[in-house]
């Protein structure tokens, strides 16, 4: 039993922690799914434009998500149909330069989403799909968010999701990695369970 918590308050904390973990990771995953779709379209269209230039498709190196050794992306499409080509011309009237720019943009958004998802997993230090009071405090502090228990579960969840939304829009990878570093300073690490969970999200 955690020191300083009565059984009833500890149970409530665990329940609230479960709610925050589930809702926070679901919020990030919804955005990651949207980012994967956008990245797949940009990847497919870049391949098509390269083929039109009679070059072997050679998209830029895919940016790894932070704290991962992955070197390839499962969303790059190797081939595309004539219908795809028509769609790509309509989507990218600026041609290869426009699609390159969008490829890099969608890649950055996806990388941010997946790295933030990893942050959410790392914050669950004991891999029980629940944020304890300490874990929640450490995550909020790592992102420079108010962590007082008196604010309540709803406020903490809003703070976390709003922080994700803001950093995603700004492609704020540096700020996110600073937060990840703070968790590491507290002894948190990417576990085997975290990697397996993240791999499922990346599929």
XYZ file of N, CA and C in Angstrom:
609
model
N 0.845 -1.197 0.000
C 0.000 0.000 0.000
C 0.881 1.248 0.000
N 0.455 2.240 -0.727
C 1.217 3.480 -0.806
C 1.047 4.287 0.468
N 2.144 4.726 1.044
C 2.106 5.502 2.270
C 1.340 6.796 2.057
N 0.454 7.110 3.010
C -0.263 8.381 2.947
C -1.605 8.298 2.267
N -1.981 7.121 1.740
C -3.267 6.963 1.096
C -4.106 5.960 1.877
N -5.313 6.330 2.251
C -6.250 5.367 2.813
C -6.683 4.432 1.697
N -7.148 3.212 2.019
C -7.533 2.269 0.962
C -8.518 2.850 -0.030
N -9.530 3.593 0.450
C -10.535 4.122 -0.463
C -9.949 5.175 -1.386
N -9.098 6.047 -0.843
C -8.503 7.096 -1.677
C -7.493 6.513 -2.644
N -6.793 5.457 -2.212
C -5.856 4.800 -3.116
C -6.602 4.171 -4.277
N -7.741 3.521 -3.984
C -8.534 2.910 -5.047
C -9.032 3.967 -6.015
N -9.463 5.110 -5.472
C -9.936 6.189 -6.340
C -8.813 6.721 -7.202
N -7.613 6.837 -6.616
C -6.467 7.320 -7.384
C -6.142 6.367 -8.521
N -6.177 5.075 -8.220
C -5.876 4.080 -9.256
C -6.925 4.122 -10.355
N -8.198 4.268 -9.982
C -9.251 4.336 -10.982
C -9.076 5.566 -11.852
N -8.808 6.706 -11.206
C -8.598 7.928 -11.966
C -7.374 7.808 -12.852
N -6.332 7.156 -12.327
C -5.139 6.961 -13.126
C -5.418 6.127 -14.351
N -6.247 5.090 -14.170
C -6.611 4.251 -15.304
C -7.366 5.066 -16.341
N -8.300 5.894 -15.868
C -9.060 6.732 -16.788
C -8.133 7.669 -17.555
N -7.207 8.293 -16.873
C -6.298 9.220 -17.534
C -5.426 8.485 -18.544
N -4.852 7.357 -18.167
C -3.994 6.608 -19.087
C -4.771 6.221 -20.340
N -5.952 5.636 -20.157
C -6.731 5.172 -21.304
C -7.127 6.333 -22.209
N -7.645 7.397 -21.621
C -8.134 8.506 -22.435
C -6.989 9.284 -23.078
N -5.890 9.414 -22.365
C -4.744 10.138 -22.919
C -4.143 9.373 -24.095
N -3.914 8.081 -23.930
C -3.327 7.304 -25.025
C -4.289 7.197 -26.203
N -5.589 7.101 -25.937
C -6.559 7.061 -27.033
C -6.565 8.376 -27.807
N -6.448 9.473 -27.101
C -6.402 10.794 -27.744
C -5.200 10.885 -28.684
N -4.053 10.435 -28.212
C -2.851 10.472 -29.045
C -2.987 9.512 -30.220
N -3.532 8.324 -29.978
C -3.626 7.332 -31.047
C -4.543 7.795 -32.168
N -5.625 8.484 -31.829
C -6.507 8.997 -32.884
C -5.743 9.934 -33.812
N -4.926 10.812 -33.233
C -4.133 11.716 -34.067
C -3.078 10.954 -34.844
N -2.451 9.964 -34.211
C -1.434 9.165 -34.900
C -2.032 8.441 -36.097
N -3.251 7.933 -35.963
C -3.905 7.251 -37.083
C -4.145 8.223 -38.237
N -4.568 9.443 -37.903
C -4.752 10.469 -38.937
C -3.422 10.810 -39.599
N -2.378 10.927 -38.805
C -1.051 11.249 -39.338
C -0.518 10.133 -40.228
N -0.769 8.878 -39.849
C -0.320 7.755 -40.673
C -0.972 7.795 -42.048
N -2.264 8.099 -42.084
C -2.974 8.165 -43.358
C -2.419 9.281 -44.237
N -2.184 10.444 -43.642
C -1.649 11.571 -44.410
C -0.246 11.269 -44.919
N 0.562 10.629 -44.085
C 1.917 10.278 -44.485
C 1.906 9.238 -45.598
N 0.981 8.284 -45.521
C 0.882 7.259 -46.559
C 0.540 7.879 -47.911
N -0.369 8.849 -47.909
C -0.741 9.524 -49.155
C 0.455 10.271 -49.729
N 1.151 11.028 -48.901
C 2.317 11.774 -49.374
C 3.399 10.829 -49.882
N 3.608 9.720 -49.192
C 4.618 8.746 -49.605
C 4.270 8.139 -50.956
N 3.004 7.763 -51.107
C 2.560 7.143 -52.348
C 2.680 8.117 -53.514
N 2.276 9.353 -53.284
C 2.336 10.334 -54.364
C 3.776 10.702 -54.710
N 4.658 10.740 -53.741
C 6.048 11.028 -54.060
C 6.639 9.915 -54.906
N 6.295 8.665 -54.569
C 6.743 7.541 -55.390
C 6.236 7.694 -56.818
N 4.978 8.087 -56.958
C 4.397 8.237 -58.291
C 5.101 9.344 -59.072
N 5.342 10.487 -58.438
C 6.010 11.590 -59.134
C 7.432 11.212 -59.536
N 8.132 10.485 -58.678
C 9.474 10.034 -59.048
C 9.421 9.128 -60.276
N 8.430 8.266 -60.326
C 8.310 7.374 -61.481
C 8.059 8.166 -62.758
N 7.295 9.237 -62.636
C 7.034 10.056 -63.815
C 8.305 10.715 -64.329
N 9.250 10.934 -63.466
C 10.533 11.513 -63.872
C 11.525 10.434 -64.309
N 11.042 9.185 -64.404
C 11.866 8.050 -64.839
C 13.053 7.819 -63.917
N 12.825 8.088 -62.633
C 13.842 7.805 -61.630
C 13.337 6.692 -60.734
N 14.241 5.942 -60.202
C 13.877 4.960 -59.193
C 13.372 5.713 -57.973
N 12.208 5.323 -57.428
C 11.703 6.033 -56.250
C 12.730 6.038 -55.123
N 13.020 7.251 -54.663
C 14.010 7.366 -53.586
C 13.589 8.466 -52.626
N 12.550 8.212 -51.836
C 12.103 9.246 -50.898
C 13.162 9.550 -49.862
N 13.097 10.740 -49.282
C 14.062 11.087 -48.236
C 14.021 10.077 -47.108
N 15.127 9.983 -46.397
C 15.198 9.055 -45.270
C 14.109 9.397 -44.265
N 13.411 8.380 -43.798
C 12.322 8.591 -42.863
C 12.879 8.887 -41.483
N 12.393 9.948 -40.890
C 12.848 10.358 -39.565
C 12.392 9.345 -38.529
N 13.331 8.808 -37.779
C 12.976 7.870 -36.717
C 12.244 8.599 -35.607
N 11.329 7.899 -34.959
C 10.767 8.493 -33.762
C 11.843 8.450 -32.697
N 11.780 9.400 -31.803
C 12.802 9.463 -30.764
C 12.751 8.219 -29.891
N 13.922 7.855 -29.344
C 14.063 6.712 -28.455
C 13.753 5.405 -29.159
N 13.873 5.351 -30.485
C 13.606 4.114 -31.219
C 14.683 3.913 -32.252
N 14.965 2.648 -32.596
C 15.967 2.348 -33.602
C 15.348 2.022 -34.958
N 14.060 2.226 -35.084
C 13.418 1.900 -36.350
C 14.011 2.749 -37.470
N 14.282 2.116 -38.616
C 14.933 2.823 -39.713
C 14.078 2.877 -40.964
N 12.983 2.160 -41.018
C 12.119 2.213 -42.180
C 10.694 2.448 -41.739
N 9.885 2.900 -42.677
C 8.502 3.168 -42.354
C 7.595 2.153 -43.020
N 6.639 1.560 -42.302
C 5.729 0.599 -42.901
C 4.647 1.235 -43.740
N 4.616 2.589 -43.800
C 3.517 3.225 -44.519
C 3.916 3.692 -45.914
N 5.191 3.547 -46.302
C 5.594 3.964 -47.635
C 5.099 2.935 -48.642
N 4.353 3.381 -49.620
C 3.767 2.477 -50.604
C 4.704 2.350 -51.789
N 4.964 1.133 -52.209
C 5.973 0.894 -53.232
C 5.442 1.116 -54.638
N 4.145 1.014 -54.841
C 3.618 1.128 -56.185
C 2.304 1.882 -56.127
N 1.862 2.398 -57.275
C 0.603 3.115 -57.314
C 0.004 2.996 -58.703
N -1.301 3.114 -58.780
C -2.024 2.928 -60.030
C -2.195 4.251 -60.756
N -2.771 4.166 -61.960
C -3.046 5.388 -62.716
C -4.053 6.264 -61.982
N -5.005 5.617 -61.313
C -5.961 6.390 -60.530
C -5.247 7.152 -59.429
N -4.256 6.487 -58.813
C -3.456 7.166 -57.796
C -2.756 8.375 -58.404
N -2.245 8.194 -59.644
C -1.546 9.284 -60.304
C -2.444 10.479 -60.533
N -3.677 10.207 -60.948
C -4.627 11.293 -61.152
C -4.914 12.006 -59.838
N -5.075 11.224 -58.785
C -5.324 11.816 -57.472
C -4.131 12.649 -57.014
N -2.932 12.155 -57.292
C -1.728 12.864 -56.856
C -1.564 14.188 -57.594
N -1.877 14.193 -58.890
C -1.785 15.449 -59.650
C -2.754 16.487 -59.097
N -3.941 16.024 -58.714
C -4.936 16.944 -58.160
C -4.520 17.420 -56.769
N -3.958 16.516 -55.996
C -3.577 16.850 -54.629
C -2.342 17.742 -54.586
N -1.434 17.513 -55.532
C -0.163 18.251 -55.539
C 0.060 18.899 -56.906
N -0.683 19.977 -57.196
C -0.492 20.645 -58.490
C 0.909 21.229 -58.641
N 1.611 21.411 -57.526
C 2.981 21.920 -57.576
C 4.003 20.862 -57.916
N 3.551 19.626 -58.123
C 4.456 18.571 -58.563
C 5.361 18.039 -57.471
N 6.542 17.599 -57.898
C 7.452 16.895 -57.000
C 7.894 17.761 -55.824
N 8.086 19.060 -56.050
C 8.509 19.928 -54.948
C 7.425 20.020 -53.878
N 6.174 20.107 -54.321
C 5.062 20.196 -53.373
C 4.920 18.913 -52.575
N 5.073 17.778 -53.242
C 4.898 16.516 -52.530
C 6.067 16.259 -51.583
N 7.268 16.692 -51.964
C 8.410 16.565 -51.048
C 8.154 17.344 -49.755
N 7.663 18.566 -49.926
C 7.374 19.400 -48.761
C 6.329 18.751 -47.870
N 5.285 18.201 -48.498
C 4.224 17.578 -47.710
C 4.699 16.282 -47.065
N 5.578 15.560 -47.756
C 6.153 14.347 -47.173
C 6.880 14.686 -45.876
N 7.699 15.721 -45.917
C 8.454 16.109 -44.725
C 7.530 16.610 -43.616
N 6.488 17.335 -44.015
C 5.536 17.859 -43.024
C 4.779 16.721 -42.343
N 4.229 15.801 -43.143
C 3.451 14.708 -42.559
C 4.345 13.763 -41.759
N 5.579 13.607 -42.204
C 6.534 12.785 -41.461
C 6.793 13.379 -40.080
N 6.956 14.697 -40.025
C 7.220 15.364 -38.748
C 6.031 15.234 -37.800
N 4.814 15.385 -38.337
C 3.626 15.229 -37.501
C 3.528 13.808 -36.953
N 3.765 12.825 -37.821
C 3.672 11.432 -37.385
C 4.737 11.111 -36.348
N 5.938 11.586 -36.575
C 7.017 11.350 -35.625
C 6.675 11.929 -34.257
N 6.094 13.126 -34.247
C 5.713 13.757 -32.984
C 4.642 12.937 -32.274
N 3.637 12.487 -33.027
C 2.559 11.710 -32.411
C 3.077 10.416 -31.797
N 3.911 9.704 -32.542
C 4.418 8.428 -32.047
C 5.361 8.616 -30.860
N 6.156 9.667 -30.899
C 7.057 9.925 -29.778
C 6.270 10.323 -28.538
N 5.208 11.094 -28.722
C 4.380 11.463 -27.575
C 3.673 10.225 -27.013
N 3.270 9.322 -27.902
C 2.662 8.082 -27.425
C 3.674 7.307 -26.588
N 4.912 7.295 -27.048
C 5.961 6.626 -26.286
C 6.141 7.294 -24.922
N 6.094 8.612 -24.905
C 6.171 9.349 -23.640
C 5.070 8.891 -22.685
N 3.854 8.744 -23.213
C 2.727 8.312 -22.380
C 2.948 6.913 -21.827
N 3.560 6.042 -22.626
C 3.847 4.682 -22.165
C 4.967 4.673 -21.129
N 6.005 5.442 -21.381
C 7.130 5.507 -20.444
C 6.654 6.010 -19.081
N 5.709 6.947 -19.084
C 5.200 7.493 -17.833
C 4.480 6.475 -16.971
N 4.007 5.402 -17.591
C 3.417 4.293 -16.837
C 4.549 3.353 -16.448
N 5.250 3.717 -15.405
C 6.514 3.060 -15.081
C 6.420 1.583 -14.794
N 5.288 1.124 -14.248
C 5.171 -0.293 -13.918
C 4.312 -1.058 -14.924
N 3.996 -0.423 -16.058
C 3.303 -1.089 -17.172
C 1.994 -1.757 -16.748
N 1.213 -1.064 -15.927
C -0.071 -1.639 -15.527
C -1.256 -0.871 -16.102
N -0.993 -0.078 -17.153
C -2.037 0.710 -17.831
C -2.756 1.642 -16.863
N -2.038 2.120 -15.891
C -2.570 3.027 -14.878
C -1.472 4.011 -14.478
N -1.838 5.273 -14.334
C -0.898 6.228 -13.768
C -1.141 6.325 -12.265
N -0.140 5.979 -11.487
C -0.232 6.200 -10.048
C -0.145 7.697 -9.786
N -0.392 8.089 -8.547
C -0.296 9.510 -8.202
C 1.096 10.041 -8.501
N 2.105 9.251 -8.191
C 3.478 9.695 -8.444
C 3.762 9.776 -9.948
N 3.332 8.759 -10.697
C 3.578 8.762 -12.143
C 2.895 9.952 -12.804
N 1.659 10.218 -12.411
C 0.936 11.355 -12.985
C 1.651 12.656 -12.653
N 2.084 12.793 -11.419
C 2.827 13.997 -11.013
C 4.087 14.151 -11.847
N 4.826 13.065 -12.037
C 6.082 13.142 -12.787
C 5.843 13.509 -14.247
N 4.776 12.970 -14.844
C 4.476 13.297 -16.240
C 4.091 14.759 -16.398
N 3.216 15.223 -15.526
C 2.793 16.621 -15.605
C 3.977 17.559 -15.399
N 4.806 17.239 -14.424
C 5.981 18.069 -14.149
C 6.944 18.066 -15.329
N 7.104 16.916 -15.966
C 8.014 16.809 -17.111
C 7.588 17.718 -18.256
N 6.273 17.968 -18.354
C 5.750 18.829 -19.417
C 5.495 20.253 -18.927
N 5.989 20.559 -17.721
C 5.813 21.894 -17.129
C 4.342 22.248 -16.944
N 3.553 21.258 -16.537
C 2.129 21.456 -16.285
C 1.860 21.412 -14.782
N 0.795 22.089 -14.364
C 0.416 22.079 -12.951
C 0.080 20.656 -12.521
N 0.606 20.246 -11.375
C 0.457 18.852 -10.953
C -0.236 18.690 -9.607
N -0.805 19.763 -9.054
C -1.436 19.668 -7.741
C -2.614 18.697 -7.781
N -2.662 17.726 -6.872
C -3.776 16.768 -6.842
C -5.134 17.444 -6.706
N -5.170 18.601 -6.052
C -6.444 19.288 -5.822
C -7.113 19.734 -7.117
N -6.362 19.811 -8.204
C -6.937 20.231 -9.484
C -7.910 19.196 -10.026
N -7.701 17.936 -9.686
C -8.635 16.895 -10.101
C -8.244 16.212 -11.399
N -8.833 15.035 -11.585
C -8.505 14.186 -12.728
C -8.824 14.844 -14.063
N -10.006 15.440 -14.159
C -10.414 16.050 -15.430
C -9.442 17.143 -15.857
N -9.023 17.960 -14.903
C -8.096 19.045 -15.225
C -6.744 18.497 -15.663
N -6.274 17.456 -15.004
C -4.994 16.864 -15.391
C -5.077 16.265 -16.795
N -6.177 15.589 -17.092
C -6.340 15.006 -18.427
C -6.384 16.096 -19.487
N -7.127 17.169 -19.213
C -7.181 18.283 -20.173
C -5.802 18.888 -20.382
N -5.033 19.004 -19.314
C -3.681 19.562 -19.437
C -2.816 18.693 -20.340
N -2.889 17.383 -20.148
C -2.073 16.470 -20.948
C -2.488 16.482 -22.410
N -3.786 16.398 -22.676
C -4.231 16.371 -24.071
C -3.983 17.715 -24.750
N -4.161 18.814 -24.015
C -3.898 20.135 -24.595
C -2.420 20.311 -24.895
N -1.573 19.786 -24.019
C -0.133 19.861 -24.262
C 0.229 19.089 -25.521
N -0.348 17.903 -25.671
C -0.104 17.133 -26.892
C -0.569 17.906 -28.118
N -1.784 18.424 -28.073
C -2.326 19.144 -29.228
C -1.440 20.333 -29.604
N -0.995 21.076 -28.604
C -0.171 22.259 -28.867
C 1.182 21.880 -29.455
N 1.829 20.877 -28.866
C 3.138 20.465 -29.370
C 3.017 19.819 -30.741
N 1.920 19.122 -30.982
C 1.715 18.515 -32.302
C 1.572 19.592 -33.362
N 0.748 20.577 -33.085
C 0.535 21.657 -34.052
C 1.832 22.401 -34.342
N 2.646 22.591 -33.309
C 3.906 23.327 -33.456
C 5.063 22.431 -33.883
N 4.794 21.128 -33.996
C 5.854 20.141 -34.247
C 6.993 20.344 -33.237
N 6.587 20.420 -31.978
C 7.530 20.760 -30.915
C 8.290 19.567 -30.371
N 9.052 18.921 -31.233
C 9.792 17.738 -30.812
C 10.821 18.061 -29.731
N 11.455 19.211 -29.825
C 12.487 19.556 -28.841
C 11.901 19.641 -27.437
N 10.749 20.292 -27.306
C 10.108 20.400 -25.993
C 9.678 19.035 -25.486
N 9.175 18.197 -26.390
C 8.765 16.851 -25.990
C 9.953 16.034 -25.511
N 11.070 16.134 -26.222
C 12.250 15.369 -25.831
C 12.827 15.870 -24.509
N 12.663 17.161 -24.241
C 13.065 17.681 -22.934
C 12.239 17.021 -21.839
N 10.932 16.892 -22.085
C 10.068 16.215 -21.128
C 10.430 14.753 -20.959
N 10.746 14.084 -22.071
C 11.154 12.683 -21.991
C 12.425 12.557 -21.160
N 13.342 13.485 -21.353
C 14.582 13.467 -20.588
C 14.336 13.611 -19.097
N 13.348 14.431 -18.738
C 13.019 14.595 -17.318
C 12.495 13.292 -16.725
N 11.694 12.558 -17.497
C 11.234 11.255 -17.008
C 12.412 10.303 -16.830
N 13.331 10.327 -17.779
C 14.515 9.470 -17.663
C 15.331 9.839 -16.428
N 15.409 11.122 -16.138
C 16.137 11.559 -14.944
C 15.494 11.014 -13.669
N 14.197 10.750 -13.734
C 13.475 10.200 -12.588
C 13.543 8.671 -12.550
N 14.241 8.078 -13.508
C 14.403 6.625 -13.507
C 13.480 5.873 -14.432
N 12.635 6.573 -15.181
C 11.734 5.907 -16.127
C 12.520 5.434 -17.347
N 12.065 4.341 -17.937
C 12.722 3.793 -19.116
C 11.687 3.184 -20.066
N 12.055 3.059 -21.336
C 11.239 2.317 -22.297
C 11.410 0.836 -21.993
N 10.317 0.155 -21.718
C 10.374 -1.257 -21.374
C 10.021 -2.121 -22.581
N 10.217 -3.420 -22.431
C 9.832 -4.356 -23.493
C 8.338 -4.253 -23.777
N 7.545 -4.109 -22.723
C 6.099 -3.962 -22.898
C 5.767 -2.672 -23.646
N 6.491 -1.591 -23.348
C 6.280 -0.327 -24.062
C 6.549 -0.499 -25.552
N 7.646 -1.172 -25.880
C 8.012 -1.367 -27.280
C 6.955 -2.181 -28.012
N 6.457 -3.237 -27.363
C 5.432 -4.066 -27.985
C 4.154 -3.265 -28.205
N 3.780 -2.454 -27.222
C 2.586 -1.618 -27.325
C 2.747 -0.603 -28.454
N 3.891 0.037 -28.508
C 4.133 1.042 -29.535
C 4.141 0.416 -30.922
N 4.699 -0.772 -31.053
C 4.710 -1.450 -32.347
C 3.294 -1.712 -32.845
N 2.385 -2.040 -31.935
C 0.994 -2.266 -32.342
C 0.367 -0.976 -32.852
N 0.691 0.128 -32.217
C 0.155 1.421 -32.658
C 0.722 1.810 -34.018
N 1.955 1.419 -34.292
C 2.615 1.800 -35.537
C 2.173 0.951 -36.723
N 1.482 -0.142 -36.491
C 1.063 -1.019 -37.585
C 0.026 -0.352 -38.471
